Each structure stands twice: as C-alpha cells, then as structure tokens.
Short mmCIF file of C-alpha atoms and ligand atoms in Angstrom, two decimals:
data_model
loop_
_atom_site.label_atom_id
_atom_site.label_comp_id
_atom_site.label_asym_id
_atom_site.label_seq_id
_atom_site.Cartn_x
_atom_site.Cartn_y
_atom_site.Cartn_z
CA MET O 128 -115.29 -42.89 -8.08
CA SER O 129 -115.46 -39.41 -6.61
CA LYS O 130 -118.57 -37.49 -7.59
CA HIS O 131 -117.39 -34.02 -6.62
CA ARG O 132 -117.97 -31.29 -9.15
CA PRO O 133 -114.97 -30.81 -11.43
CA ASN O 134 -113.43 -27.36 -11.82
CA ARG O 135 -113.94 -25.98 -15.29
CA VAL O 136 -110.70 -25.50 -17.19
CA HIS O 137 -110.48 -24.08 -20.70
CA HIS O 138 -107.54 -23.49 -22.98
CA ARG O 139 -109.42 -20.91 -25.03
CA GLN O 140 -109.29 -17.16 -24.69
CA PRO O 141 -106.01 -16.47 -22.90
CA MET O 142 -106.57 -13.85 -20.24
CA PRO O 143 -104.43 -10.72 -20.40
CA GLY O 144 -102.24 -10.21 -17.34
CA GLY O 145 -102.34 -13.91 -16.44
CA GLY O 146 -102.77 -14.69 -12.81
CA GLN O 147 -104.96 -11.76 -11.90
CA ASN O 148 -108.06 -12.51 -9.92
CA ILE O 149 -111.20 -11.22 -11.56
CA GLY O 150 -114.38 -10.34 -9.75
CA ALA O 151 -115.51 -11.06 -6.23
CA PRO O 152 -113.93 -14.11 -4.61
CA ARG O 153 -116.10 -17.20 -4.53
CA ALA O 154 -114.76 -20.28 -2.90
CA THR O 155 -115.56 -23.00 -5.41
CA LEU O 156 -111.92 -23.82 -6.05
CA LEU O 157 -110.94 -23.29 -2.45
CA ASP O 158 -113.69 -25.62 -1.33
CA CYS O 159 -112.04 -28.29 -3.43
CA ALA O 160 -108.58 -27.41 -2.18
CA ASP O 161 -107.99 -30.68 -0.39
CA GLU O 162 -105.11 -32.04 -2.44
CA THR O 163 -106.02 -35.60 -1.61
CA ARG O 164 -108.96 -35.24 -3.97
CA GLN O 165 -108.52 -35.74 -7.66
CA SER O 166 -109.25 -32.74 -9.84
CA SER O 167 -110.92 -33.90 -13.01
CA PRO O 168 -110.70 -31.52 -15.94
CA PRO O 169 -110.92 -34.01 -18.81
CA SER O 170 -110.56 -31.27 -21.41
CA ALA O 171 -107.19 -30.12 -20.08
CA PRO O 172 -104.60 -32.89 -19.96
CA ASN O 173 -101.82 -30.39 -19.16
CA TRP O 174 -103.62 -29.26 -16.05
CA THR O 175 -102.83 -32.41 -14.14
CA THR O 176 -99.18 -32.71 -15.17
CA LYS O 177 -98.03 -29.08 -15.37
CA ARG O 178 -95.58 -27.98 -12.69
CA VAL O 179 -95.10 -24.41 -11.55
CA LEU O 180 -91.80 -23.13 -10.15
CA LEU O 181 -92.22 -21.73 -6.63
CA LEU O 182 -89.78 -19.12 -5.33
CA ASN O 183 -89.40 -17.88 -1.79
CA ALA O 184 -90.23 -14.23 -1.10
CA SER O 185 -86.46 -13.68 -1.37
CA PHE O 186 -86.59 -15.01 -4.98
CA GLU O 187 -84.69 -18.12 -3.96
CA PRO O 188 -86.09 -21.11 -5.89
CA LEU O 189 -87.79 -23.52 -3.46
CA THR O 190 -89.53 -26.30 -5.32
CA THR O 191 -92.05 -27.05 -8.01
CA VAL O 192 -95.74 -27.40 -7.22
CA SER O 193 -98.70 -28.75 -9.14
CA ALA O 194 -100.73 -26.28 -11.17
CA ARG O 195 -103.60 -26.87 -8.77
CA ARG O 196 -101.47 -26.04 -5.74
CA ALA O 197 -100.18 -22.92 -7.49
CA VAL O 198 -103.71 -21.70 -8.19
CA ILE O 199 -104.71 -22.27 -4.58
CA LEU O 200 -101.68 -20.30 -3.34
CA LEU O 201 -102.64 -17.47 -5.69
CA LEU O 202 -106.30 -17.48 -4.66
CA ARG O 203 -105.28 -17.36 -1.01
CA ALA O 204 -102.82 -14.51 -1.75
CA ARG O 205 -100.02 -16.68 -0.37
CA ALA O 206 -98.17 -16.23 -3.66
CA GLU O 207 -98.03 -13.85 -6.60
CA VAL O 208 -97.37 -14.45 -10.27
CA LEU O 209 -93.78 -13.75 -11.24
CA HIS O 210 -93.86 -15.14 -14.76
CA SER O 211 -97.14 -15.77 -16.52
CA ASP O 212 -97.58 -18.41 -19.19
CA PRO O 213 -99.67 -17.34 -22.18
CA ARG O 214 -100.23 -21.01 -23.00
CA GLY O 215 -101.30 -21.92 -19.49
CA ALA O 216 -104.71 -23.40 -18.82
CA ILE O 217 -107.31 -20.94 -17.57
CA VAL O 218 -108.99 -22.03 -14.38
CA HIS O 219 -112.53 -20.76 -13.92
CA SER O 220 -114.21 -20.62 -10.60
CA ALA O 221 -117.38 -18.61 -10.16
CA GLY O 222 -116.28 -14.98 -10.16
CA HIS O 223 -112.61 -15.91 -10.60
CA GLN O 224 -110.37 -16.88 -13.42
CA ILE O 225 -106.67 -17.52 -13.20
CA GLN O 226 -104.31 -18.52 -15.95
CA VAL O 227 -101.88 -21.11 -14.64
CA PRO O 228 -98.52 -19.31 -14.60
CA SER O 229 -94.99 -20.58 -15.06
CA VAL O 230 -93.36 -19.09 -11.95
CA ILE O 231 -94.88 -17.87 -8.67
CA ARG O 232 -93.35 -16.29 -5.59
CA LEU O 233 -94.42 -16.59 -1.96
CA THR O 234 -95.65 -13.32 -0.50
CA VAL O 235 -94.13 -14.16 2.90
CA TYR O 236 -90.61 -15.50 3.39
CA VAL O 237 -90.34 -19.03 4.73
CA ARG O 238 -87.23 -20.39 6.41
CA VAL O 239 -85.96 -23.56 4.78
CA PRO O 240 -83.43 -25.79 6.54
CA TYR O 241 -80.20 -26.05 4.59
CA ILE O 242 -79.22 -29.58 3.61
CA ALA O 243 -75.63 -29.72 2.45
CA ARG O 244 -75.62 -32.95 0.48
CA VAL O 245 -77.15 -32.80 -2.97
CA PRO O 246 -78.67 -36.12 -4.06
CA LEU O 247 -77.07 -37.58 -7.15
CA THR O 248 -79.80 -37.89 -9.75
CA ARG O 249 -79.58 -38.17 -13.50
CA ALA O 250 -81.24 -34.76 -13.87
CA ALA O 251 -78.80 -33.02 -11.53
CA LEU O 252 -75.75 -34.72 -13.06
CA MET O 253 -76.82 -33.68 -16.55
CA GLN O 254 -77.23 -30.12 -15.30
CA ARG O 255 -73.84 -30.11 -13.55
CA ASP O 256 -72.20 -31.26 -16.79
CA ARG O 257 -74.37 -28.92 -18.92
CA ASN O 258 -75.67 -31.91 -20.92
CA ARG O 259 -72.22 -32.36 -22.46
CA CYS O 260 -70.08 -35.48 -22.66
CA GLY O 261 -67.20 -35.23 -20.17
CA TYR O 262 -64.83 -36.89 -22.66
CA CYS O 263 -65.56 -35.41 -26.10
CA GLY O 264 -67.87 -32.47 -25.36
CA GLY O 265 -70.67 -33.87 -27.52
CA LYS O 266 -74.30 -34.10 -26.48
CA ALA O 267 -74.58 -36.31 -23.41
CA GLU O 268 -77.09 -39.12 -23.45
CA THR O 269 -76.08 -41.30 -20.55
CA ILE O 270 -74.02 -41.46 -17.37
CA ASP O 271 -70.58 -43.05 -17.23
CA HIS O 272 -68.82 -44.32 -14.14
CA VAL O 273 -65.23 -43.12 -14.60
CA ILE O 274 -63.95 -46.04 -12.55
CA PRO O 275 -66.39 -48.72 -13.76
CA ARG O 276 -68.67 -50.21 -11.15
CA SER O 277 -67.36 -53.63 -12.16
CA ARG O 278 -63.94 -52.46 -10.96
CA GLY O 279 -65.07 -50.99 -7.67
CA GLY O 280 -66.17 -47.54 -8.85
CA THR O 281 -68.79 -45.82 -6.76
CA HIS O 282 -72.02 -44.13 -7.82
CA THR O 283 -70.93 -40.77 -6.48
CA TRP O 284 -70.54 -37.24 -7.80
CA ASP O 285 -66.77 -37.62 -8.12
CA ASN O 286 -67.02 -40.82 -10.16
CA CYS O 287 -69.97 -40.11 -12.44
CA VAL O 288 -69.91 -38.02 -15.58
CA ALA O 289 -72.36 -37.19 -18.35
CA CYS O 290 -71.35 -39.09 -21.47
CA CYS O 291 -72.35 -39.54 -25.10
CA ALA O 292 -73.37 -43.00 -26.28
CA LYS O 293 -70.29 -43.32 -28.50
CA CYS O 294 -67.76 -42.60 -25.73
CA ASN O 295 -69.73 -44.75 -23.31
CA HIS O 296 -69.55 -47.67 -25.74
CA ARG O 297 -65.86 -47.16 -26.52
CA LYS O 298 -64.83 -46.80 -22.91
CA ALA O 299 -66.84 -49.78 -21.68
CA ASP O 300 -65.21 -51.15 -18.50
CA LYS O 301 -61.79 -49.63 -19.03
CA LEU O 302 -59.97 -47.12 -16.84
CA LEU O 303 -59.10 -43.75 -18.37
CA GLY O 304 -55.37 -44.45 -18.05
CA GLU O 305 -55.75 -47.64 -20.06
CA ILE O 306 -57.13 -45.81 -23.10
CA GLY O 307 -55.31 -42.50 -22.71
CA TRP O 308 -58.44 -40.43 -22.05
CA THR O 309 -58.76 -37.50 -19.70
CA LEU O 310 -61.70 -35.62 -18.27
CA ALA O 311 -62.30 -32.08 -19.46
CA THR O 312 -62.99 -30.89 -15.90
CA PRO O 313 -62.58 -32.45 -12.44
CA LEU O 314 -65.72 -34.06 -11.07
CA ARG O 315 -67.18 -32.47 -7.96
CA ALA O 316 -70.49 -32.52 -6.15
CA PRO O 317 -72.41 -29.32 -6.85
CA SER O 318 -73.14 -27.07 -3.90
CA GLY O 319 -75.79 -24.44 -3.32
CA LYS O 320 -79.39 -24.57 -2.20
CA HIS O 321 -80.92 -24.59 -5.64
CA TRP O 322 -79.20 -27.86 -6.50
CA HIS O 323 -81.69 -29.72 -4.33
CA LEU O 324 -84.40 -28.40 -6.59
CA VAL O 325 -82.39 -29.16 -9.72
CA SER O 326 -81.92 -32.75 -8.59
CA LYS O 327 -85.69 -33.25 -8.62
CA ILE O 328 -86.63 -31.52 -11.85
CA ARG O 329 -87.05 -33.84 -14.81
CA ALA O 330 -88.60 -31.50 -17.34
CA PHE O 331 -88.84 -27.76 -17.04
CA ASP O 332 -90.20 -24.64 -18.62
CA PRO O 333 -87.27 -22.78 -20.26
CA VAL O 334 -88.22 -19.56 -18.44
CA TRP O 335 -87.32 -21.25 -15.14
CA SER O 336 -83.65 -20.92 -16.06
CA HIS O 337 -83.99 -17.17 -15.34
CA TYR O 338 -84.75 -18.04 -11.72
CA VAL O 339 -82.65 -21.20 -11.23
CA PRO O 340 -79.15 -20.42 -12.53
CA ALA O 341 -78.03 -24.04 -12.78
CA LEU O 342 -80.77 -25.05 -15.20
CA VAL O 343 -79.77 -25.43 -18.82
CA SER O 344 -81.86 -26.95 -21.58
CA ALA O 345 -80.81 -30.28 -23.03
ZN1 ZN R 479 -68.40 -38.39 -25.97
#
C-alpha cells in the first residue's frame, strides 16, 4: 500500500468565493499531482467520486474531470472557477485552500478534433428523448427497440427510443403497425459537439445544464 502523505480534505467551514487560492503557493498538492497515485482522504468520500465539468476557454463544454484533476488545473492556473459549489470539499495544502467547484473553464483555448458520430449510450438517449417515453410521454425508465431486435431491429439512434416500463411491457416484440402505435417524434441521431460529452455523463450536477444545453434532469 502506498505510504505517501494524504492531502487533508475537510467538509467544514465552507470558504467564501470558492476556488480562490489563499496565501503563498506551496507545492504539497502539486507534488502529489501524479494521477496514477491514489489520493486518500478517508474523511471525504465525495472527493474521490465527484466530477467537475470542464469547459474550453470558449465556454464550449469539453469533458468532466475528477475533483483532484480540477484542483490541480486551478493550482496551476490552467483553469478558473466558473461555478463554485458551496457543498464542495475544501482541499487544504500548506498555504492553499481550494473548495472543489462544480464547473471550471480552461484559461487557454484548446483545439479539439470534431468527431461527427455520437456514441449511442443510455445516458445520451435519455437526454435526446428528455427522459420521456416516446409512446405515451410518461417518465422513461428503459430503452425500447422500435423494430424489436428479435425481428432484425438494430441498436441505432433511429431504432431506439426512451420508454416507460408499462409501454415497454405492452409493446413487447410487436411492430408499431401491429398495435396501432405511433412515435411522438421521428428518431434521429443527435448532432453537435456537446453530445459526445452528454453520452458519457451518467450523473450530473444540475448547474451543469446551464453550460451543456442538452442536459436535462431525470
Ligand atoms: Zn409509455
């Protein structure tokens, strides 16, 4: 087991103006910046699982990063806090304290190659369909293949729809024409850079929806 000194993390005493560096920089946290090492703040379970939304300097959403990575970007002035989180863990490093924010922004623009095809994931499909059943408009809980897979349907954007459990059960392996159902809206693959990010996000801070237009809460 690694014996390196853990960073101290406390949830007490939220710091006003979260994300501001306080005092002269000391490199304790930076010295431990190698992400292959395990940070070990046993008193802060959220610290290891919390994700922070990272925007490009142009405000375009790029990805999510670990809280640890976010703090390192802030300490190195590679990013600035865009949206603080009053409930975020406070990271103490000699002479420094930073409250883990919700959203950060790179200080310098980075070019990101554009990939046209958005991967079909449950998270992205639920966001495309706004967490609503494509048949009855109720709260979606599952994914339905419009043409059932047992009848040759593909697992593609134009054949998958968010669906409530009741409709999913009633439809079973039937075709829409066989039961007289129609879809509320045609099924299309989403397009736009931020959809790549959406396809990877499983759980998110509600404030992220201000920065990623496609995100809607379940
Ligand atoms: Zn339904």
